PDB file of C-alpha atoms in Angstrom:
ATOM      1  CA  ALA S  19       0.000   0.000   0.000  1.00  0.00           C
ATOM      2  CA  LEU S  20       2.805   2.376   0.837  1.00  0.00           C
ATOM      3  CA  GLY S  21       4.566   1.606  -2.438  1.00  0.00           C
ATOM      4  CA  LEU S  22       1.404   2.348  -4.415  1.00  0.00           C
ATOM      5  CA  THR S  23       0.941   5.595  -2.488  1.00  0.00           C
ATOM      6  CA  LEU S  24       4.447   6.768  -3.295  1.00  0.00           C
ATOM      7  CA  VAL S  25       3.957   6.075  -6.994  1.00  0.00           C
ATOM      8  CA  PHE S  26       0.634   7.903  -7.316  1.00  0.00           C
ATOM      9  CA  SER S  27       1.686  10.750  -4.993  1.00  0.00           C
ATOM     10  CA  ALA S  28       4.337  11.673  -7.573  1.00  0.00           C
ATOM     11  CA  LEU S  29       1.615  13.582  -9.411  1.00  0.00           C
ATOM     12  CA  GLY S  30       1.829  16.216  -6.681  1.00  0.00           C
ATOM     13  CA  LEU S  31       5.391  17.038  -7.782  1.00  0.00           C
ATOM     14  CA  ILE S  32       4.162  19.022 -10.786  1.00  0.00           C
ATOM     15  CA  CYS S  33       5.612  22.282  -9.447  1.00  0.00           C
ATOM     16  CA  GLY S  34       8.912  21.325  -7.891  1.00  0.00           C
ATOM     17  CA  SER S  35      11.421  23.360  -5.947  1.00  0.00           C
ATOM     18  CA  GLU S  36      13.522  23.673  -9.114  1.00  0.00           C
ATOM     19  CA  ILE S  37      10.881  26.112 -10.392  1.00  0.00           C
ATOM     20  CA  LEU S  38       9.493  27.639  -7.218  1.00  0.00           C
ATOM     21  CA  VAL S  39      12.653  28.399  -5.231  1.00  0.00           C
ATOM     22  CA  PRO S  40      14.271  30.674  -7.889  1.00  0.00           C
ATOM     23  CA  LYS S  41      11.008  32.598  -8.270  1.00  0.00           C
ATOM     24  CA  LEU S  42      10.685  33.129  -4.522  1.00  0.00           C
ATOM     25  CA  THR S  43      14.370  34.024  -4.194  1.00  0.00           C
ATOM     26  CA  ASN S  44      13.838  36.946  -6.563  1.00  0.00           C
ATOM     27  CA  LEU S  45      10.941  38.121  -4.355  1.00  0.00           C
ATOM     28  CA  HIS S  46      12.917  38.187  -1.131  1.00  0.00           C
ATOM     29  CA  SER S  47      12.428  41.848  -0.161  1.00  0.00           C
ATOM     30  CA  GLU S  48       9.464  43.194   1.781  1.00  0.00           C
ATOM     31  CA  ASP S  49       8.460  45.244  -1.269  1.00  0.00           C
ATOM     32  CA  HIS S  50       7.536  41.993  -3.025  1.00  0.00           C
ATOM     33  CA  ARG S  51       5.659  40.477  -0.095  1.00  0.00           C
ATOM     34  CA  THR S  52       2.307  40.337  -1.879  1.00  0.00           C
ATOM     35  CA  GLU S  53       3.878  38.921  -5.034  1.00  0.00           C
ATOM     36  CA  ALA S  54       5.606  36.203  -2.999  1.00  0.00           C
ATOM     37  CA  ALA S  55       2.282  35.288  -1.403  1.00  0.00           C
ATOM     38  CA  ARG S  56       0.707  35.072  -4.853  1.00  0.00           C
ATOM     39  CA  GLN S  57       3.440  32.685  -6.011  1.00  0.00           C
ATOM     40  CA  VAL S  58       2.979  30.508  -2.936  1.00  0.00           C
ATOM     41  CA  LYS S  59      -0.794  30.363  -3.379  1.00  0.00           C
ATOM     42  CA  SER S  60      -0.501  29.567  -7.083  1.00  0.00           C
ATOM     43  CA  ALA S  61       1.952  26.732  -6.420  1.00  0.00           C
ATOM     44  CA  PHE S  62      -0.262  25.429  -3.614  1.00  0.00           C
ATOM     45  CA  THR S  63      -3.289  25.393  -5.913  1.00  0.00           C
ATOM     46  CA  LEU S  64      -1.436  23.570  -8.684  1.00  0.00           C
ATOM     47  CA  ARG S  65      -0.012  20.951  -6.343  1.00  0.00           C
ATOM     48  CA  ALA S  66      -3.374  20.457  -4.633  1.00  0.00           C
ATOM     49  CA  MET S  67      -5.103  19.836  -7.974  1.00  0.00           C
ATOM     50  CA  PHE S  68      -2.609  17.210  -9.073  1.00  0.00           C
ATOM     51  CA  SER S  69      -2.477  15.613  -5.624  1.00  0.00           C
ATOM     52  CA  ALA S  70      -6.261  15.232  -5.746  1.00  0.00           C
ATOM     53  CA  LEU S  71      -5.900  13.663  -9.196  1.00  0.00           C
ATOM     54  CA  GLY S  72      -3.329  11.237  -7.789  1.00  0.00           C
ATOM     55  CA  VAL S  73      -5.693  10.271  -4.953  1.00  0.00           C
ATOM     56  CA  ALA S  74      -8.524   9.665  -7.417  1.00  0.00           C
ATOM     57  CA  LEU S  75      -6.356   7.439  -9.621  1.00  0.00           C
ATOM     58  CA  LEU S  76      -4.991   5.573  -6.597  1.00  0.00           C
ATOM     59  CA  LEU S  77      -8.453   4.806  -5.226  1.00  0.00           C
ATOM     60  CA  MET S  78      -9.733   3.783  -8.666  1.00  0.00           C
ATOM     61  CA  TYR S  79      -6.828   1.357  -9.024  1.00  0.00           C
ATOM     62  CA  ALA S  80      -7.318   0.038  -5.492  1.00  0.00           C
ATOM     63  CA  LEU S  81     -11.038  -0.576  -5.952  1.00  0.00           C
ATOM     64  CA  LEU S  82     -10.348  -2.554  -9.121  1.00  0.00           C
ATOM     65  CA  LYS S  83      -7.229  -4.488  -8.119  1.00  0.00           C
ATOM     66  CA  GLU S  84      -6.856  -4.578  -4.322  1.00  0.00           C
ATOM     67  CA  PRO S  85      -8.783  -6.269  -1.474  1.00  0.00           C
ATOM     68  CA  SER S  86     -11.021  -4.195   0.778  1.00  0.00           C
ATOM     69  CA  SER S  87      -8.491  -4.220   3.638  1.00  0.00           C
ATOM     70  CA  THR S  88      -5.868  -2.599   1.406  1.00  0.00           C
ATOM     71  CA  VAL S  89      -8.394  -0.004   0.200  1.00  0.00           C
ATOM     72  CA  LEU S  90      -9.011   1.058   3.812  1.00  0.00           C
ATOM     73  CA  THR S  91      -5.267   1.411   4.381  1.00  0.00           C
ATOM     74  CA  LEU S  92      -4.921   3.466   1.200  1.00  0.00           C
ATOM     75  CA  LEU S  93      -7.646   5.839   2.398  1.00  0.00           C
ATOM     76  CA  PHE S  94      -5.409   6.839   5.309  1.00  0.00           C
ATOM     77  CA  PHE S  95      -2.438   7.259   2.982  1.00  0.00           C
ATOM     78  CA  ALA S  96      -4.645   9.367   0.694  1.00  0.00           C
ATOM     79  CA  VAL S  97      -4.866  11.979   3.445  1.00  0.00           C
ATOM     80  CA  SER S  98      -1.086  12.304   3.358  1.00  0.00           C
ATOM     81  CA  MET S  99      -1.153  12.586  -0.429  1.00  0.00           C
ATOM     82  CA  LEU S 100      -3.597  15.494  -0.246  1.00  0.00           C
ATOM     83  CA  LEU S 101      -1.474  17.373   2.290  1.00  0.00           C
ATOM     84  CA  ASN S 102       2.230  16.673   1.797  1.00  0.00           C
ATOM     85  CA  GLU S 103       3.008  18.315  -1.531  1.00  0.00           C
ATOM     86  CA  PRO S 104       0.543  21.260  -1.409  1.00  0.00           C
ATOM     87  CA  PHE S 105       1.681  22.385   2.022  1.00  0.00           C
ATOM     88  CA  GLY S 106       5.265  21.598   1.031  1.00  0.00           C
ATOM     89  CA  VAL S 107       5.365  24.913  -0.834  1.00  0.00           C
ATOM     90  CA  MET S 108       6.377  26.438   2.490  1.00  0.00           C
ATOM     91  CA  VAL S 109       9.550  24.346   2.308  1.00  0.00           C
ATOM     92  CA  ALA S 110      10.412  26.084  -0.972  1.00  0.00           C
ATOM     93  CA  TRP S 111       9.745  29.445   0.671  1.00  0.00           C
ATOM     94  CA  PHE S 112      12.153  28.580   3.513  1.00  0.00           C
ATOM     95  CA  GLN S 113      14.779  27.358   1.065  1.00  0.00           C
ATOM     96  CA  ALA S 114      14.540  30.588  -0.925  1.00  0.00           C
ATOM     97  CA  ARG S 115      15.604  32.441   2.218  1.00  0.00           C
ATOM     98  CA  THR S 116      18.110  29.817   3.457  1.00  0.00           C
ATOM     99  CA  PHE S 117      15.955  29.753   6.576  1.00  0.00           C
ATOM    100  CA  ASN S 118      15.568  26.025   7.071  1.00  0.00           C
ATOM    101  CA  ARG S 119      15.415  25.766  10.844  1.00  0.00           C
ATOM    102  CA  PRO S 120      11.582  26.035  11.100  1.00  0.00           C
ATOM    103  CA  LYS S 121      11.166  23.399   8.398  1.00  0.00           C
ATOM    104  CA  VAL S 122      13.586  21.055  10.147  1.00  0.00           C
ATOM    105  CA  MET S 123      11.857  21.502  13.493  1.00  0.00           C
ATOM    106  CA  VAL S 124       8.418  20.907  11.975  1.00  0.00           C
ATOM    107  CA  VAL S 125       9.515  17.798  10.067  1.00  0.00           C
ATOM    108  CA  ILE S 126      11.336  16.287  13.042  1.00  0.00           C
ATOM    109  CA  SER S 127       8.344  16.994  15.312  1.00  0.00           C
ATOM    110  CA  GLY S 128       6.019  15.302  12.831  1.00  0.00           C
ATOM    111  CA  LEU S 129       8.351  12.319  12.568  1.00  0.00           C
ATOM    112  CA  ALA S 130       8.478  12.041  16.356  1.00  0.00           C
ATOM    113  CA  LEU S 131       4.681  12.073  16.495  1.00  0.00           C
ATOM    114  CA  LYS S 132       4.476   9.278  13.910  1.00  0.00           C
ATOM    115  CA  VAL S 133       7.040   7.152  15.747  1.00  0.00           C
ATOM    116  CA  PHE S 134       5.150   7.665  19.015  1.00  0.00           C
ATOM    117  CA  ILE S 135       1.854   6.562  17.447  1.00  0.00           C
ATOM    118  CA  ILE S 136       3.435   3.493  15.833  1.00  0.00           C
ATOM    119  CA  PHE S 137       5.170   2.546  19.095  1.00  0.00           C
ATOM    120  CA  THR S 138       1.913   2.953  21.039  1.00  0.00           C
ATOM    121  CA  LEU S 139      -0.004   0.793  18.574  1.00  0.00           C
ATOM    122  CA  PHE S 140       2.694  -1.877  18.671  1.00  0.00           C
ATOM    123  CA  GLN S 141       2.805  -1.913  22.480  1.00  0.00           C
ATOM    124  CA  ASN S 142      -0.971  -2.368  22.603  1.00  0.00           C
ATOM    125  CA  GLY S 143      -0.872  -5.344  20.254  1.00  0.00           C
ATOM    126  CA  VAL S 144      -2.617  -3.667  17.309  1.00  0.00           C
ATOM    127  CA  SER S 145      -2.097  -5.689  14.147  1.00  0.00           C
ATOM    128  CA  SER S 146      -4.407  -4.011  11.614  1.00  0.00           C
ATOM    129  CA  THR S 147      -2.343  -2.230   8.989  1.00  0.00           C
ATOM    130  CA  HIS S 148      -4.835   0.599   8.502  1.00  0.00           C
ATOM    131  CA  TRP S 149      -4.278   1.805  12.073  1.00  0.00           C
ATOM    132  CA  PHE S 150      -0.560   2.026  11.415  1.00  0.00           C
ATOM    133  CA  ALA S 151      -1.333   3.899   8.175  1.00  0.00           C
ATOM    134  CA  ALA S 152      -3.233   6.380  10.317  1.00  0.00           C
ATOM    135  CA  ALA S 153       0.128   7.373  11.821  1.00  0.00           C
ATOM    136  CA  TRP S 154       1.160   8.736   8.411  1.00  0.00           C
ATOM    137  CA  SER S 155      -2.099  10.697   8.220  1.00  0.00           C
ATOM    138  CA  ALA S 156      -1.546  12.150  11.683  1.00  0.00           C
ATOM    139  CA  GLU S 157       1.998  13.177  10.759  1.00  0.00           C
ATOM    140  CA  SER S 158       0.813  14.909   7.583  1.00  0.00           C
ATOM    141  CA  LEU S 159      -2.010  16.715   9.389  1.00  0.00           C
ATOM    142  CA  PHE S 160       0.397  17.888  12.091  1.00  0.00           C
ATOM    143  CA  ILE S 161       3.005  19.164   9.617  1.00  0.00           C
ATOM    144  CA  ALA S 162       0.396  20.803   7.359  1.00  0.00           C
ATOM    145  CA  GLY S 163      -1.142  22.597  10.344  1.00  0.00           C
ATOM    146  CA  LEU S 164       2.203  24.008  11.449  1.00  0.00           C
ATOM    147  CA  PHE S 165       3.127  25.077   7.911  1.00  0.00           C
ATOM    148  CA  PHE S 166      -0.242  26.823   7.569  1.00  0.00           C
ATOM    149  CA  ALA S 167       0.341  28.619  10.875  1.00  0.00           C
ATOM    150  CA  LEU S 168       3.763  29.776   9.650  1.00  0.00           C
ATOM    151  CA  TYR S 169       2.195  31.032   6.416  1.00  0.00           C
ATOM    152  CA  ARG S 170      -0.447  33.025   8.321  1.00  0.00           C
ATOM    153  CA  HIS S 171       2.257  34.459  10.566  1.00  0.00           C
ATOM    154  CA  ARG S 172       4.341  35.583   7.583  1.00  0.00           C
ATOM    155  CA  PHE S 173       1.748  36.812   5.112  1.00  0.00           C
ATOM    156  CA  GLY S 174      -1.287  37.645   7.255  1.00  0.00           C
ATOM    157  CA  ASP S 175      -4.972  37.686   6.356  1.00  0.00           C
ATOM    158  CA  LEU S 176      -4.733  40.193   3.499  1.00  0.00           C
ATOM    159  CA  GLU S 177      -2.910  37.867   1.148  1.00  0.00           C
ATOM    160  CA  MET S 178      -4.904  34.875   2.423  1.00  0.00           C
ATOM    161  CA  SER S 179      -8.135  36.496   1.176  1.00  0.00           C
ATOM    162  CA  ALA S 180      -6.771  37.309  -2.277  1.00  0.00           C
ATOM    163  CA  GLY S 181      -8.048  35.346  -5.262  1.00  0.00           C
ATOM    164  CA  ILE S 182      -6.127  32.651  -7.096  1.00  0.00           C
ATOM    165  CA  ASP S 183      -4.092  33.829 -10.077  1.00  0.00           C
ATOM    166  CA  TRP S 184      -4.943  31.181 -12.671  1.00  0.00           C
ATOM    167  CA  VAL S 185      -2.551  32.692 -15.194  1.00  0.00           C
ATOM    168  CA  GLU S 186       0.320  32.123 -12.782  1.00  0.00           C
ATOM    169  CA  VAL S 187      -0.958  28.612 -12.067  1.00  0.00           C
ATOM    170  CA  ARG S 188      -0.776  27.865 -15.785  1.00  0.00           C
ATOM    171  CA  ASN S 189       2.713  29.364 -16.039  1.00  0.00           C
ATOM    172  CA  LEU S 190       3.948  27.228 -13.148  1.00  0.00           C
ATOM    173  CA  PHE S 191       2.474  24.168 -14.813  1.00  0.00           C
ATOM    174  CA  LYS S 192       4.248  24.888 -18.095  1.00  0.00           C
ATOM    175  CA  ASP S 193       7.556  25.679 -16.393  1.00  0.00           C
ATOM    176  CA  GLY S 194       7.458  22.637 -14.156  1.00  0.00           C
ATOM    177  CA  LEU S 195       6.312  20.097 -16.737  1.00  0.00           C
ATOM    178  CA  PRO S 196       9.821  19.037 -17.939  1.00  0.00           C
ATOM    179  CA  PHE S 197      11.043  18.523 -14.361  1.00  0.00           C
ATOM    180  CA  PHE S 198       7.809  16.703 -13.541  1.00  0.00           C
ATOM    181  CA  GLY S 199       8.360  14.210 -16.341  1.00  0.00           C
ATOM    182  CA  GLY S 200      11.870  13.451 -15.133  1.00  0.00           C
ATOM    183  CA  LEU S 201      10.715  13.002 -11.541  1.00  0.00           C
ATOM    184  CA  MET S 202       7.940  10.645 -12.611  1.00  0.00           C
ATOM    185  CA  PHE S 203      10.405   8.376 -14.384  1.00  0.00           C
ATOM    186  CA  MET S 204      12.852   8.571 -11.472  1.00  0.00           C
ATOM    187  CA  LEU S 205      10.234   7.580  -8.894  1.00  0.00           C
ATOM    188  CA  LEU S 206       8.900   4.833 -11.132  1.00  0.00           C
ATOM    189  CA  PHE S 207      12.360   3.280 -11.381  1.00  0.00           C
ATOM    190  CA  GLN S 208      12.957   3.730  -7.647  1.00  0.00           C
ATOM    191  CA  LYS S 209       9.743   1.894  -6.744  1.00  0.00           C
ATOM    192  CA  MET S 210       9.863  -0.697  -9.506  1.00  0.00           C
ATOM    193  CA  ASP S 211      11.254  -3.275  -7.092  1.00  0.00           C
ATOM    194  CA  LEU S 212       8.233  -2.956  -4.789  1.00  0.00           C
ATOM    195  CA  LEU S 213       5.796  -3.108  -7.695  1.00  0.00           C
ATOM    196  CA  LEU S 214       7.448  -6.241  -9.071  1.00  0.00           C
ATOM    197  CA  LEU S 215       7.681  -7.924  -5.669  1.00  0.00           C
ATOM    198  CA  ARG S 216       3.917  -7.555  -5.287  1.00  0.00           C
ATOM    199  CA  LYS S 217       3.577 -10.128  -8.065  1.00  0.00           C
ATOM    200  CA  LEU S 218       6.726 -12.214  -7.586  1.00  0.00           C
ATOM    201  CA  SER S 219       6.816 -12.792  -3.821  1.00  0.00           C
ATOM    202  CA  SER S 220       4.589 -13.440  -0.830  1.00  0.00           C
ATOM    203  CA  PRO S 221       2.959 -10.625   1.170  1.00  0.00           C
ATOM    204  CA  GLU S 222       5.199 -11.440   4.146  1.00  0.00           C
ATOM    205  CA  THR S 223       8.384 -11.083   2.087  1.00  0.00           C
ATOM    206  CA  LEU S 224       7.143  -7.869   0.520  1.00  0.00           C
ATOM    207  CA  GLY S 225       6.256  -6.458   3.931  1.00  0.00           C
ATOM    208  CA  LEU S 226       9.701  -7.208   5.370  1.00  0.00           C
ATOM    209  CA  TYR S 227      11.423  -5.736   2.325  1.00  0.00           C
ATOM    210  CA  ALA S 228       9.281  -2.575   2.377  1.00  0.00           C
ATOM    211  CA  ALA S 229       9.813  -2.123   6.142  1.00  0.00           C
ATOM    212  CA  ALA S 230      13.588  -2.437   5.785  1.00  0.00           C
ATOM    213  CA  GLN S 231      13.511   0.051   2.931  1.00  0.00           C
ATOM    214  CA  GLN S 232      11.503   2.553   4.970  1.00  0.00           C
ATOM    215  CA  VAL S 233      13.903   2.316   7.909  1.00  0.00           C
ATOM    216  CA  THR S 234      16.857   2.941   5.593  1.00  0.00           C
ATOM    217  CA  LEU S 235      15.142   5.850   3.868  1.00  0.00           C
ATOM    218  CA  GLY S 236      14.287   7.391   7.223  1.00  0.00           C
ATOM    219  CA  MET S 237      17.917   7.305   8.329  1.00  0.00           C
ATOM    220  CA  THR S 238      19.198   8.804   5.075  1.00  0.00           C
ATOM    221  CA  ALA S 239      16.459  11.441   5.010  1.00  0.00           C
ATOM    222  CA  PHE S 240      17.325  12.558   8.543  1.00  0.00           C
ATOM    223  CA  SER S 241      20.980  13.048   7.640  1.00  0.00           C
ATOM    224  CA  THR S 242      19.962  15.011   4.539  1.00  0.00           C
ATOM    225  CA  VAL S 243      17.703  17.303   6.564  1.00  0.00           C
ATOM    226  CA  VAL S 244      20.478  18.005   9.076  1.00  0.00           C
ATOM    227  CA  CYS S 245      23.020  18.766   6.325  1.00  0.00           C
ATOM    228  CA  ILE S 246      20.624  21.112   4.516  1.00  0.00           C
ATOM    229  CA  SER S 247      19.893  23.018   7.721  1.00  0.00           C
ATOM    230  CA  LEU S 248      23.581  23.387   8.636  1.00  0.00           C
ATOM    231  CA  ALA S 249      24.939  24.210   5.169  1.00  0.00           C
ATOM    232  CA  PRO S 250      23.831  27.885   4.970  1.00  0.00           C
ATOM    233  CA  SER S 251      25.131  28.783   8.437  1.00  0.00           C
ATOM    234  CA  ALA S 252      28.353  26.868   7.835  1.00  0.00           C
ATOM    235  CA  GLY S 253      29.071  28.675   4.577  1.00  0.00           C
ATOM    236  CA  LEU S 254      27.881  32.129   5.621  1.00  0.00           C
ATOM    237  CA  PRO S 255      30.992  33.151   7.642  1.00  0.00           C
ATOM    238  CA  ASP S 256      33.256  32.429   4.681  1.00  0.00           C
ATOM    239  CA  PHE S 257      30.994  34.430   2.423  1.00  0.00           C
ATOM    240  CA  LYS S 258      30.986  37.404   4.787  1.00  0.00           C
ATOM    241  CA  SER S 259      34.753  37.303   5.197  1.00  0.00           C
ATOM    242  CA  GLN S 260      35.178  37.754   1.449  1.00  0.00           C
ATOM    243  CA  GLY S 261      33.333  41.047   1.555  1.00  0.00           C
ATOM    244  CA  ASN S 262      32.706  42.470  -1.897  1.00  0.00           C
ATOM    245  CA  ASN S 263      35.671  40.720  -3.497  1.00  0.00           C
ATOM    246  CA  PRO S 264      34.764  38.690  -6.577  1.00  0.00           C
TER     247      PRO S 264
END
C-alpha cells in the first residue's frame, strides 16, 4: 500500500522546488511580499489539484485491483497525499531564504509524532495495517497545520483572502512540466522493485522488504535534513569574510 501511495503521490510534484525556489528568491524583499504570497498560493493550488488527481487514480486502481483491507489502508495514505506536496510549498519558501530551521523543526516533530503513534499501537498489540497507516495521516495533518500557521504568521490575512491567479498557475504548470516528467520516471524506477515484488513474492516477504527500505530511507532522510539546515550557516561566515571581493 505504501509503495502504491508513493507512486501515485508523484503527481503532486508538478511544481517542484527547481521552479518555485528561484522565483521566490527573486521576491525576497518586503516590497515583493504580496507577489511572494501570490506565487505561494498559485503553487499550492497547482499541487493540490494534481495531488487530488493522484488520490482519485490511486483509489480507482485500489477498488479494481486490491482487497477491501488494502483499500481502507490506502484511504489513510490518501490523506497524506492530499497534504504533503501542497503544504510543502512552504519548504520552498524557507529554502529561498536559506531559513531552514523552522522546516527542520516541523519535520522532526512530525516524525516524532508518527514514531510515538506506531510505538503505542505496537505496544498495545494492534495488528491491523490501517491503524498504522493512520500514523502517516496524523503526521501529515500535524506538519500541514504548522506550515499553515507559519504562512499566516508571515503573510497575514490580506494575502490569504486574495483570489487565485490562474494565469500564474498555468505558467507554473508549463515551467514545471519538464522537471515533472523526469521526476515521474525517477520515482517509477525507484519503486519498480516494490511493484514487481507484489507479483513475484509473498505478502510477508514484501512487507519485510518494504519495512527495511523505509527504515533505511528514514535514516538517510534525517541526515539530509540536518546537512541542509547546517549548510547555509556553515558557509555564511566564509561568504561574509570575502566582503565584496569577486
